[in-house]
Every structure is written in structure tokens, then in C-alpha cells.
Amino acid sequence: MKMNDLSRLKFFEISNQPFVFDRETSQVILLNEVETPQLVQNLRAFDKGNSFSYGEEALIDADELFDVINSGPASTLVNDLKHVKPSYSSLVLPIASQCNLKCPYCFAQTNHGGFSFPSYNEDAIDRLLDRLHELNGDTPTTLIFFGGEPLIKFNLIEYTVNCVKEKYPDMKIGYSITTNGTLINRKVADFFHENNVAVLLSMDGYDNEFNYRKFRNGKSSVDRVLKSIELLKSSNVYFEIRATLTSDNPYLYETHMFFEKLEVPYQIAFAYPSENTSHSSLSTFSEDSLVGLRKAYNRLIEHYVERSKKGLPFYDKLLPKIIGAIESRQKLIFSCSAGINYFTILANGDIHYCAHLMNNPEFVLGNLYDRKLKNSFISHPITPKAVDQIAECENCWIKNLCAGGCTSQKISEKLSPFGSYSRRKCALERLQYEYYLKLYVLSQSIGLTQP
């Protein structure tokens, strides 16, 4: 065996437990399962860029390690195009080009705080449903109401759902909505429950100096959203919370704790670059902010260990998702299904690869009402390549977990959609996956109680 094969491996230690992650097979190997005293030292040195021993013992130990890796089951390719049928099965509908909040990092807004895309009306909905009936028939399709704030157009949401029931009973339409949660009342909550509308609620955590989700008069939206959460719970509506953490917010740990106490499924994402560059500083992570995030992640690991010892559930949705992907050794080929079976459709029928780019006509893929419409734009110039075709990602240990990252973010940063993220953005991605990998290893010994 050649010692440079070790470059496939990423070495970690957690609670005195050494382990490696093999990027080629998406496999985690606990090193106490193999007699590897010298190899552990070599891996530790290799990870730090230091020299190490090439002695006979190290070579034998490395061979044993790779015997274990190679004896494992094959990885699962999750979204290989050979197994994914291009379709219009998930459609984001930005029905309202208005919002009652003014979040500075909002990607749907332009640099001037407005929206460049048109709102939907009843005629646009009628035309959309007619075309979907023609294209999809009884193929399951999800409509995702989006904005701005879609509940400003709640009457149009009602109209859409009722129109499907009355005019297209053969269509298998599901519904989802992304909302800031400030306009939910009992009528809205009951409507969501009666029509199985899945709700993604945008909320950035508790009220602090770095929570920018404010009404246009400058007042915080937190108290109003907390009331909406109680309404959704009492109406038995399934909903999840999505929080955005800006680069200046030092409260990653505290934000997690806030959501855990709410006992609602949630996920935390970091603010990312978009065509709304007016507040690009909120999505630019410095070396100092990355150091702060690492400390917060270490605190979170300690918290989940203690929480699990008490038999308490956790509500971070990314935790079981990523741990499950690691456990089943999934290998992503593309970072998402945008341009394959997930599209954003404007009121005039323009098809965008992603909602993050919908303010820019340069990134229109086509029009839904074009009679020569294709099912897939996988060959379009901005549609991403498979991660194995991205040269910068070739030797990155998370390449089969992040699959090269979000194409829209790269475009917004004026980077090639066929390349990697910026250096610091890649460091942020690796930091997150390191956190989840360590929790996965701990879960093998302590278990993690899911809700």
C-alpha cells in the first residue's frame, strides 16, 4: 500500500476516540476497531501536515485499515442522473412580490429593498394549473408558495387549492409554504391543517441585537411569530423552523438552545451571498467568526451528550438527516435537484433554476408555456456539474457530502458554477460536517433520542 492513500482519509478525535472518514466510500472507521498505535500517530501528523513514520509497522497497520474500508458495503449514489427522472415535480411559486418585514440579508429582494418579479393573480394561477395538468397529469407535484411573504396573498392560496379540488381532482398536488409567520391567524392555521399544507417558518431565534427579522417600522417580529407557533401547534399543523444566522451573530449555541426549548423541528443555516449585495458583510465569515463557531459547536456536542444521557429528544432536523446520510454512506452527486425536478416559476411562466436567482433575467432557463419545453435543463450553462467533475473538490474530504455546494451561491459571489466555493465558505462547510461527524461517532456509543 502507498502511504499517500492516506490522503483519502480525514482524521478526527472526539472524547479520546480516534476515527477517520474516507471520502471515497463515505465510511467512518473507529480506529479502536483496528490495532493501529503507529497509524493513529501518523494520521494525526498527516492531518496537521507534518512528517510521519514509514516504518513496517505503520504500513501493516494502514493495510489493515484499508482492508476494513474495502470490506464495507458499497456506497449509495443518491442523485445520480441515471436514477433521477427529470420532471416538474417541485415548483416554487413566488406569488407575492411584497413583504411586511425588511430582513437585510433577504435574497428575494434587490439591493434597493424591493422585488423585481411580478406577483401572481388568479389568471396566472389558472394558466399555471392548466399547463401543469397538461405536463404532469396525475404525477405527484408539490407547489411551494413563496414570496416576499406569500400570506399577503392568502386569498390566492385559497383560490389555488380550491381550484385544484374543483377543476383538477385527478391531479396529485401537495402544498408547502415558506412564510415569516407574522400573518398566521386561526383561519390560516386551520386552512393549513385541513389541506395538509407543510409549513416552513422562517425565524432566526430569540430577540437579540443580531436578530434582523424586523417589521418595516423597526419593531421585532419575534413575539408575533411565537404566537403563530402556538396557533400552528393547536391546529395540529406540521411545521418546521428555518433560522438564518448572520456572520456577525455570536449566538449559535444559544440559538440552538432556544429552538430546543420550543420543541419544534428546526434547522439553522448561515446567511449566504445573493444578488442582494447591499448587506454582503452579513454573509462574509472571517477567520475569527469561524473560530467562534468551532467553540459553539464544541459546546453543542457537550450539550447533546448530556441531553442524551437524560433520555431527552433533540429537534435539530439536520442532525438525523446528516447522521443518517453518514450511516447509510450516501454519496451526493449534485448538491440539490434544481434544474432537474425543482424549479422556480414566475407569474409570467419564466422558469428559473433557483429562487435565489429569480431577480435576474439572465438566469431564466425557459418559459413554462413554450410548446417546445424540455423536461430538464441539465445541459444548460449554469446547471452544475457532478461533483467528480469539479477539479477544486477532487481531494476535499466532504466532496460527497456537500457535492460541490450551492450553484446559486457561487453565481452570486461571481464564481464559476462549475468550481468550488470561496476558501472561507469551504472552511465553514467543513466545520459543519466535522460537527455532525463527531456527533455521529458519539451516537454509536451514547445514542441520540429523536422526537
GROMACS .gro file of N, CA, C and O in nm, residues 266-348:
model
  332
  266TYR      N    1  -3.636   2.206   1.371
  266TYR     CA    2  -3.575   2.327   1.317
  266TYR      C    3  -3.443   2.292   1.250
  266TYR      O    4  -3.387   2.185   1.270
  267GLN      N    5  -3.396   2.386   1.171
  267GLN     CA    6  -3.260   2.376   1.117
  267GLN      C    7  -3.203   2.517   1.106
  267GLN      O    8  -3.276   2.614   1.082
  268ILE      N    9  -3.074   2.526   1.129
  268ILE     CA   10  -3.006   2.655   1.125
  268ILE      C   11  -2.913   2.657   1.005
  268ILE      O   12  -2.830   2.567   0.988
  269ALA      N   13  -2.929   2.759   0.922
  269ALA     CA   14  -2.840   2.779   0.807
  269ALA      C   15  -2.766   2.911   0.826
  269ALA      O   16  -2.810   2.997   0.904
  270PHE      N   17  -2.659   2.926   0.755
  270PHE     CA   18  -2.583   3.051   0.764
  270PHE      C   19  -2.620   3.141   0.646
  270PHE      O   20  -2.645   3.094   0.536
  271ALA      N   21  -2.626   3.270   0.674
  271ALA     CA   22  -2.656   3.366   0.567
  271ALA      C   23  -2.557   3.346   0.453
  271ALA      O   24  -2.437   3.328   0.476
  272TYR      N   25  -2.609   3.348   0.332
  272TYR     CA   26  -2.522   3.324   0.218
  272TYR      C   27  -2.532   3.438   0.118
  272TYR      O   28  -2.630   3.512   0.115
  273PRO      N   29  -2.430   3.452   0.038
  273PRO     CA   30  -2.430   3.560  -0.061
  273PRO      C   31  -2.546   3.545  -0.159
  273PRO      O   32  -2.589   3.433  -0.190
  274SER      N   33  -2.598   3.656  -0.205
  274SER     CA   34  -2.704   3.654  -0.304
  274SER      C   35  -2.687   3.776  -0.392
  274SER      O   36  -2.594   3.855  -0.375
  275GLU      N   37  -2.779   3.792  -0.484
  275GLU     CA   38  -2.771   3.909  -0.571
  275GLU      C   39  -2.806   4.037  -0.495
  275GLU      O   40  -2.779   4.147  -0.544
  276ASN      N   41  -2.865   4.023  -0.377
  276ASN     CA   42  -2.886   4.138  -0.289
  276ASN      C   43  -2.755   4.161  -0.213
  276ASN      O   44  -2.732   4.104  -0.108
  277THR      N   45  -2.669   4.242  -0.270
  277THR     CA   46  -2.536   4.262  -0.214
  277THR      C   47  -2.530   4.380  -0.117
  277THR      O   48  -2.422   4.416  -0.071
  278SER      N   49  -2.646   4.439  -0.084
  278SER     CA   50  -2.646   4.559  -0.001
  278SER      C   51  -2.594   4.531   0.139
  278SER      O   52  -2.549   4.622   0.208
  279HIS      N   53  -2.604   4.406   0.184
  279HIS     CA   54  -2.554   4.370   0.317
  279HIS      C   55  -2.467   4.244   0.307
  279HIS      O   56  -2.485   4.149   0.383
  280SER      N   57  -2.374   4.245   0.213
  280SER     CA   58  -2.291   4.127   0.192
  280SER      C   59  -2.205   4.095   0.313
  280SER      O   60  -2.161   3.982   0.330
  281SER      N   61  -2.182   4.196   0.399
  281SER     CA   62  -2.100   4.171   0.518
  281SER      C   63  -2.165   4.069   0.611
  281SER      O   64  -2.096   4.001   0.688
  282LEU      N   65  -2.298   4.055   0.604
  282LEU     CA   66  -2.368   3.961   0.692
  282LEU      C   67  -2.350   3.817   0.649
  282LEU      O   68  -2.385   3.725   0.723
  283SER      N   69  -2.295   3.796   0.531
  283SER     CA   70  -2.272   3.659   0.483
  283SER      C   71  -2.124   3.631   0.461
  283SER      O   72  -2.088   3.530   0.402
  284THR      N   73  -2.040   3.719   0.510
  284THR     CA   74  -1.896   3.703   0.494
  284THR      C   75  -1.834   3.662   0.627
  284THR      O   76  -1.832   3.742   0.722
  285PHE      N   77  -1.787   3.540   0.634
  285PHE     CA   78  -1.734   3.486   0.760
  285PHE      C   79  -1.583   3.504   0.765
  285PHE      O   80  -1.511   3.461   0.675
  286SER      N   81  -1.537   3.567   0.873
  286SER     CA   82  -1.394   3.592   0.892
  286SER      C   83  -1.330   3.472   0.962
  286SER      O   84  -1.399   3.381   1.009
  287GLU      N   85  -1.198   3.475   0.972
  287GLU     CA   86  -1.128   3.370   1.045
  287GLU      C   87  -1.172   3.370   1.192
  287GLU      O   88  -1.189   3.264   1.252
  288ASP      N   89  -1.192   3.489   1.249
  288ASP     CA   90  -1.236   3.498   1.389
  288ASP      C   91  -1.375   3.439   1.408
  288ASP      O   92  -1.400   3.370   1.507
  289SER      N   93  -1.466   3.465   1.314
  289SER     CA   94  -1.601   3.411   1.328
  289SER      C   95  -1.601   3.260   1.315
  289SER      O   96  -1.680   3.190   1.381
  290LEU      N   97  -1.512   3.204   1.233
  290LEU     CA   98  -1.502   3.059   1.221
  290LEU      C   99  -1.450   2.997   1.351
  290LEU      O  100  -1.496   2.890   1.393
  291VAL      N  101  -1.355   3.065   1.416
  291VAL     CA  102  -1.305   3.018   1.545
  291VAL      C  103  -1.418   3.018   1.648
  291VAL      O  104  -1.436   2.923   1.726
  292GLY      N  105  -1.500   3.124   1.647
  292GLY     CA  106  -1.613   3.132   1.738
  292GLY      C  107  -1.715   3.023   1.713
  292GLY      O  108  -1.771   2.965   1.808
  293LEU      N  109  -1.739   2.990   1.586
  293LEU     CA  110  -1.834   2.884   1.553
  293LEU      C  111  -1.783   2.748   1.599
  293LEU      O  112  -1.860   2.665   1.646
  294ARG      N  113  -1.653   2.725   1.586
  294ARG     CA  114  -1.597   2.597   1.633
  294ARG      C  115  -1.619   2.581   1.783
  294ARG      O  116  -1.656   2.473   1.830
  295LYS      N  117  -1.598   2.687   1.859
  295LYS     CA  118  -1.620   2.681   2.003
  295LYS      C  119  -1.768   2.654   2.034
  295LYS      O  120  -1.800   2.575   2.124
  296ALA      N  121  -1.857   2.717   1.959
  296ALA     CA  122  -2.000   2.695   1.979
  296ALA      C  123  -2.039   2.551   1.947
  296ALA      O  124  -2.119   2.489   2.018
  297TYR      N  125  -1.982   2.496   1.839
  297TYR     CA  126  -2.010   2.356   1.804
  297TYR      C  127  -1.960   2.261   1.912
  297TYR      O  128  -2.026   2.160   1.943
  298ASN      N  129  -1.846   2.291   1.971
  298ASN     CA  130  -1.796   2.206   2.079
  298ASN      C  131  -1.889   2.210   2.199
  298ASN      O  132  -1.913   2.108   2.265
  299ARG      N  133  -1.944   2.327   2.229
  299ARG     CA  134  -2.044   2.338   2.337
  299ARG      C  135  -2.169   2.258   2.304
  299ARG      O  136  -2.228   2.192   2.390
  300LEU      N  137  -2.210   2.262   2.178
  300LEU     CA  138  -2.329   2.187   2.137
  300LEU      C  139  -2.307   2.037   2.151
  300LEU      O  140  -2.399   1.964   2.191
  301ILE      N  141  -2.188   1.990   2.117
  301ILE     CA  142  -2.159   1.847   2.133
  301ILE      C  143  -2.174   1.807   2.279
  301ILE      O  144  -2.237   1.705   2.311
  302GLU      N  145  -2.120   1.886   2.368
  302GLU     CA  146  -2.133   1.858   2.511
  302GLU      C  147  -2.280   1.858   2.553
  302GLU      O  148  -2.324   1.773   2.632
  303HIS      N  149  -2.355   1.952   2.499
  303HIS     CA  150  -2.499   1.961   2.533
  303HIS      C  151  -2.573   1.835   2.490
  303HIS      O  152  -2.652   1.779   2.567
  304TYR      N  153  -2.549   1.790   2.366
  304TYR     CA  154  -2.623   1.674   2.317
  304TYR      C  155  -2.583   1.547   2.390
  304TYR      O  156  -2.666   1.456   2.407
  305VAL      N  157  -2.460   1.538   2.433
  305VAL     CA  158  -2.418   1.423   2.513
  305VAL      C  159  -2.497   1.421   2.644
  305VAL      O  160  -2.553   1.317   2.683
  306GLU      N  161  -2.504   1.534   2.711
  306GLU     CA  162  -2.577   1.541   2.838
  306GLU      C  163  -2.726   1.520   2.816
  306GLU      O  164  -2.793   1.454   2.895
  307ARG      N  165  -2.777   1.576   2.708
  307ARG     CA  166  -2.920   1.562   2.677
  307ARG      C  167  -2.955   1.415   2.653
  307ARG      O  168  -3.059   1.366   2.698
  308SER      N  169  -2.868   1.345   2.583
  308SER     CA  170  -2.892   1.205   2.553
  308SER      C  171  -2.885   1.118   2.678
  308SER      O  172  -2.959   1.021   2.692
  309LYS      N  173  -2.792   1.153   2.768
  309LYS     CA  174  -2.782   1.078   2.893
  309LYS      C  175  -2.911   1.085   2.974
  309LYS      O  176  -2.946   0.992   3.047
  310LYS      N  177  -2.983   1.196   2.958
  310LYS     CA  178  -3.109   1.216   3.030
  310LYS      C  179  -3.229   1.160   2.952
  310LYS      O  180  -3.342   1.168   2.998
  311GLY      N  181  -3.203   1.105   2.832
  311GLY     CA  182  -3.311   1.049   2.750
  311GLY      C  183  -3.398   1.155   2.686
  311GLY      O  184  -3.512   1.126   2.646
  312LEU      N  185  -3.346   1.278   2.672
  312LEU     CA  186  -3.425   1.386   2.613
  312LEU      C  187  -3.410   1.386   2.461
  312LEU      O  188  -3.302   1.357   2.408
  313PRO      N  189  -3.517   1.417   2.390
  313PRO     CA  190  -3.508   1.421   2.243
  313PRO      C  191  -3.435   1.546   2.197
  313PRO      O  192  -3.414   1.641   2.273
  314PHE      N  193  -3.397   1.549   2.069
  314PHE     CA  194  -3.343   1.669   2.007
  314PHE      C  195  -3.430   1.704   1.889
  314PHE      O  196  -3.500   1.620   1.833
  315TYR      N  197  -3.427   1.831   1.849
  315TYR     CA  198  -3.517   1.879   1.744
  315TYR      C  199  -3.444   1.937   1.623
  315TYR      O  200  -3.509   1.985   1.530
  316ASP      N  201  -3.313   1.934   1.623
  316ASP     CA  202  -3.235   1.981   1.509
  316ASP      C  203  -3.254   1.883   1.394
  316ASP      O  204  -3.207   1.770   1.397
  317LYS      N  205  -3.324   1.926   1.288
  317LYS     CA  206  -3.358   1.837   1.177
  317LYS      C  207  -3.235   1.794   1.097
  317LYS      O  208  -3.236   1.687   1.034
  318LEU      N  209  -3.132   1.876   1.095
  318LEU     CA  210  -3.013   1.838   1.019
  318LEU      C  211  -2.938   1.724   1.085
  318LEU      O  212  -2.868   1.648   1.018
  319LEU      N  213  -2.954   1.712   1.215
  319LEU     CA  214  -2.881   1.609   1.289
  319LEU      C  215  -2.916   1.468   1.240
  319LEU      O  216  -2.828   1.394   1.196
  320PRO      N  217  -3.043   1.426   1.241
  320PRO     CA  218  -3.074   1.293   1.189
  320PRO      C  219  -3.054   1.280   1.039
  320PRO      O  220  -3.019   1.172   0.989
  321LYS      N  221  -3.072   1.391   0.967
  321LYS     CA  222  -3.055   1.385   0.822
  321LYS      C  223  -2.911   1.354   0.784
  321LYS      O  224  -2.883   1.262   0.705
  322ILE      N  225  -2.818   1.429   0.842
  322ILE     CA  226  -2.678   1.409   0.806
  322ILE      C  227  -2.622   1.283   0.870
  322ILE      O  228  -2.546   1.208   0.806
  323ILE      N  229  -2.661   1.255   0.994
  323ILE     CA  230  -2.617   1.131   1.058
  323ILE      C  231  -2.669   1.011   0.978
  323ILE      O  232  -2.598   0.913   0.957
  324GLY      N  233  -2.793   1.020   0.931
  324GLY     CA  234  -2.849   0.912   0.850
  324GLY      C  235  -2.774   0.894   0.720
  324GLY      O  236  -2.751   0.782   0.674
  325ALA      N  237  -2.735   1.008   0.658
  325ALA     CA  238  -2.658   1.000   0.533
  325ALA      C  239  -2.523   0.935   0.556
  325ALA      O  240  -2.476   0.856   0.474
  326ILE      N  241  -2.460   0.969   0.669
  326ILE     CA  242  -2.330   0.909   0.700
  326ILE      C  243  -2.346   0.761   0.730
  326ILE      O  244  -2.270   0.677   0.682
  327GLU      N  245  -2.448   0.728   0.807
  327GLU     CA  246  -2.471   0.588   0.845
  327GLU      C  247  -2.497   0.500   0.725
  327GLU      O  248  -2.450   0.387   0.717
  328SER      N  249  -2.572   0.553   0.627
  328SER     CA  250  -2.604   0.474   0.508
  328SER      C  251  -2.501   0.496   0.396
  328SER      O  252  -2.518   0.444   0.286
  329ARG      N  253  -2.400   0.578   0.426
  329ARG     CA  254  -2.289   0.603   0.334
  329ARG      C  255  -2.337   0.658   0.200
  329ARG      O  256  -2.299   0.612   0.091
  330GLN      N  257  -2.422   0.759   0.209
  330GLN     CA  258  -2.472   0.821   0.088
  330GLN      C  259  -2.363   0.907   0.022
  330GLN      O  260  -2.280   0.965   0.090
  331LYS      N  261  -2.368   0.911  -0.109
  331LYS     CA  262  -2.275   0.996  -0.186
  331LYS      C  263  -2.358   1.084  -0.278
  331LYS      O  264  -2.421   1.035  -0.372
  332LEU      N  265  -2.360   1.214  -0.249
  332LEU     CA  266  -2.432   1.307  -0.335
  332LEU      C  267  -2.352   1.334  -0.462
  332LEU      O  268  -2.230   1.352  -0.456
  333ILE      N  269  -2.422   1.339  -0.573
  333ILE     CA  270  -2.359   1.372  -0.699
  333ILE      C  271  -2.380   1.521  -0.730
  333ILE      O  272  -2.290   1.590  -0.775
  334PHE      N  273  -2.500   1.569  -0.701
  334PHE     CA  274  -2.534   1.710  -0.715
  334PHE      C  275  -2.580   1.762  -0.579
  334PHE      O  276  -2.638   1.689  -0.500
  335SER      N  277  -2.559   1.891  -0.554
  335SER     CA  278  -2.592   1.947  -0.423
  335SER      C  279  -2.742   1.956  -0.401
  335SER      O  280  -2.789   1.950  -0.287
  336CYS      N  281  -2.820   1.969  -0.508
  336CYS     CA  282  -2.967   1.970  -0.495
  336CYS      C  283  -3.025   1.932  -0.631
  336CYS      O  284  -2.952   1.908  -0.727
  337SER      N  285  -3.156   1.930  -0.640
  337SER     CA  286  -3.221   1.887  -0.765
  337SER      C  287  -3.268   2.005  -0.850
  337SER      O  288  -3.350   1.987  -0.940
  338ALA      N  289  -3.219   2.126  -0.820
  338ALA     CA  290  -3.255   2.242  -0.902
  338ALA      C  291  -3.211   2.219  -1.045
  338ALA      O  292  -3.100   2.173  -1.072
  339GLY      N  293  -3.300   2.248  -1.139
  339GLY     CA  294  -3.270   2.227  -1.279
  339GLY      C  295  -3.295   2.086  -1.326
  339GLY      O  296  -3.280   2.055  -1.444
  340ILE      N  297  -3.335   2.000  -1.233
  340ILE     CA  298  -3.365   1.861  -1.267
  340ILE      C  299  -3.513   1.833  -1.244
  340ILE      O  300  -3.586   1.797  -1.337
  341ASN      N  301  -3.558   1.849  -1.120
  341ASN     CA  302  -3.703   1.836  -1.093
  341ASN      C  303  -3.750   1.939  -0.992
  341ASN      O  304  -3.855   1.923  -0.932
  342TYR      N  305  -3.672   2.045  -0.975
  342TYR     CA  306  -3.706   2.152  -0.880
  342TYR      C  307  -3.680   2.285  -0.949
  342TYR      O  308  -3.566   2.314  -0.986
  343PHE      N  309  -3.786   2.365  -0.968
  343PHE     CA  310  -3.774   2.489  -1.042
  343PHE      C  311  -3.853   2.599  -0.972
  343PHE      O  312  -3.943   2.572  -0.893
  344THR      N  313  -3.821   2.723  -1.006
  344THR     CA  314  -3.899   2.838  -0.963
  344THR      C  315  -3.970   2.894  -1.085
  344THR      O  316  -3.907   2.920  -1.189
  345ILE      N  317  -4.102   2.911  -1.073
  345ILE     CA  318  -4.183   2.958  -1.186
  345ILE      C  319  -4.242   3.095  -1.153
  345ILE      O  320  -4.318   3.110  -1.058
  346LEU      N  321  -4.206   3.197  -1.230
  346LEU     CA  322  -4.262   3.330  -1.211
  346LEU      C  323  -4.402   3.338  -1.269
  346LEU      O  324  -4.446   3.249  -1.344
  347ALA      N  325  -4.474   3.444  -1.236
  347ALA     CA  326  -4.613   3.458  -1.279
  347ALA      C  327  -4.629   3.459  -1.430
  347ALA      O  328  -4.733   3.417  -1.483
  348ASN      N  329  -4.528   3.505  -1.502
  348ASN     CA  330  -4.535   3.507  -1.648
  348ASN      C  331  -4.490   3.376  -1.711
  348ASN      O  332  -4.481   3.365  -1.833
   0.00000   0.00000   0.00000
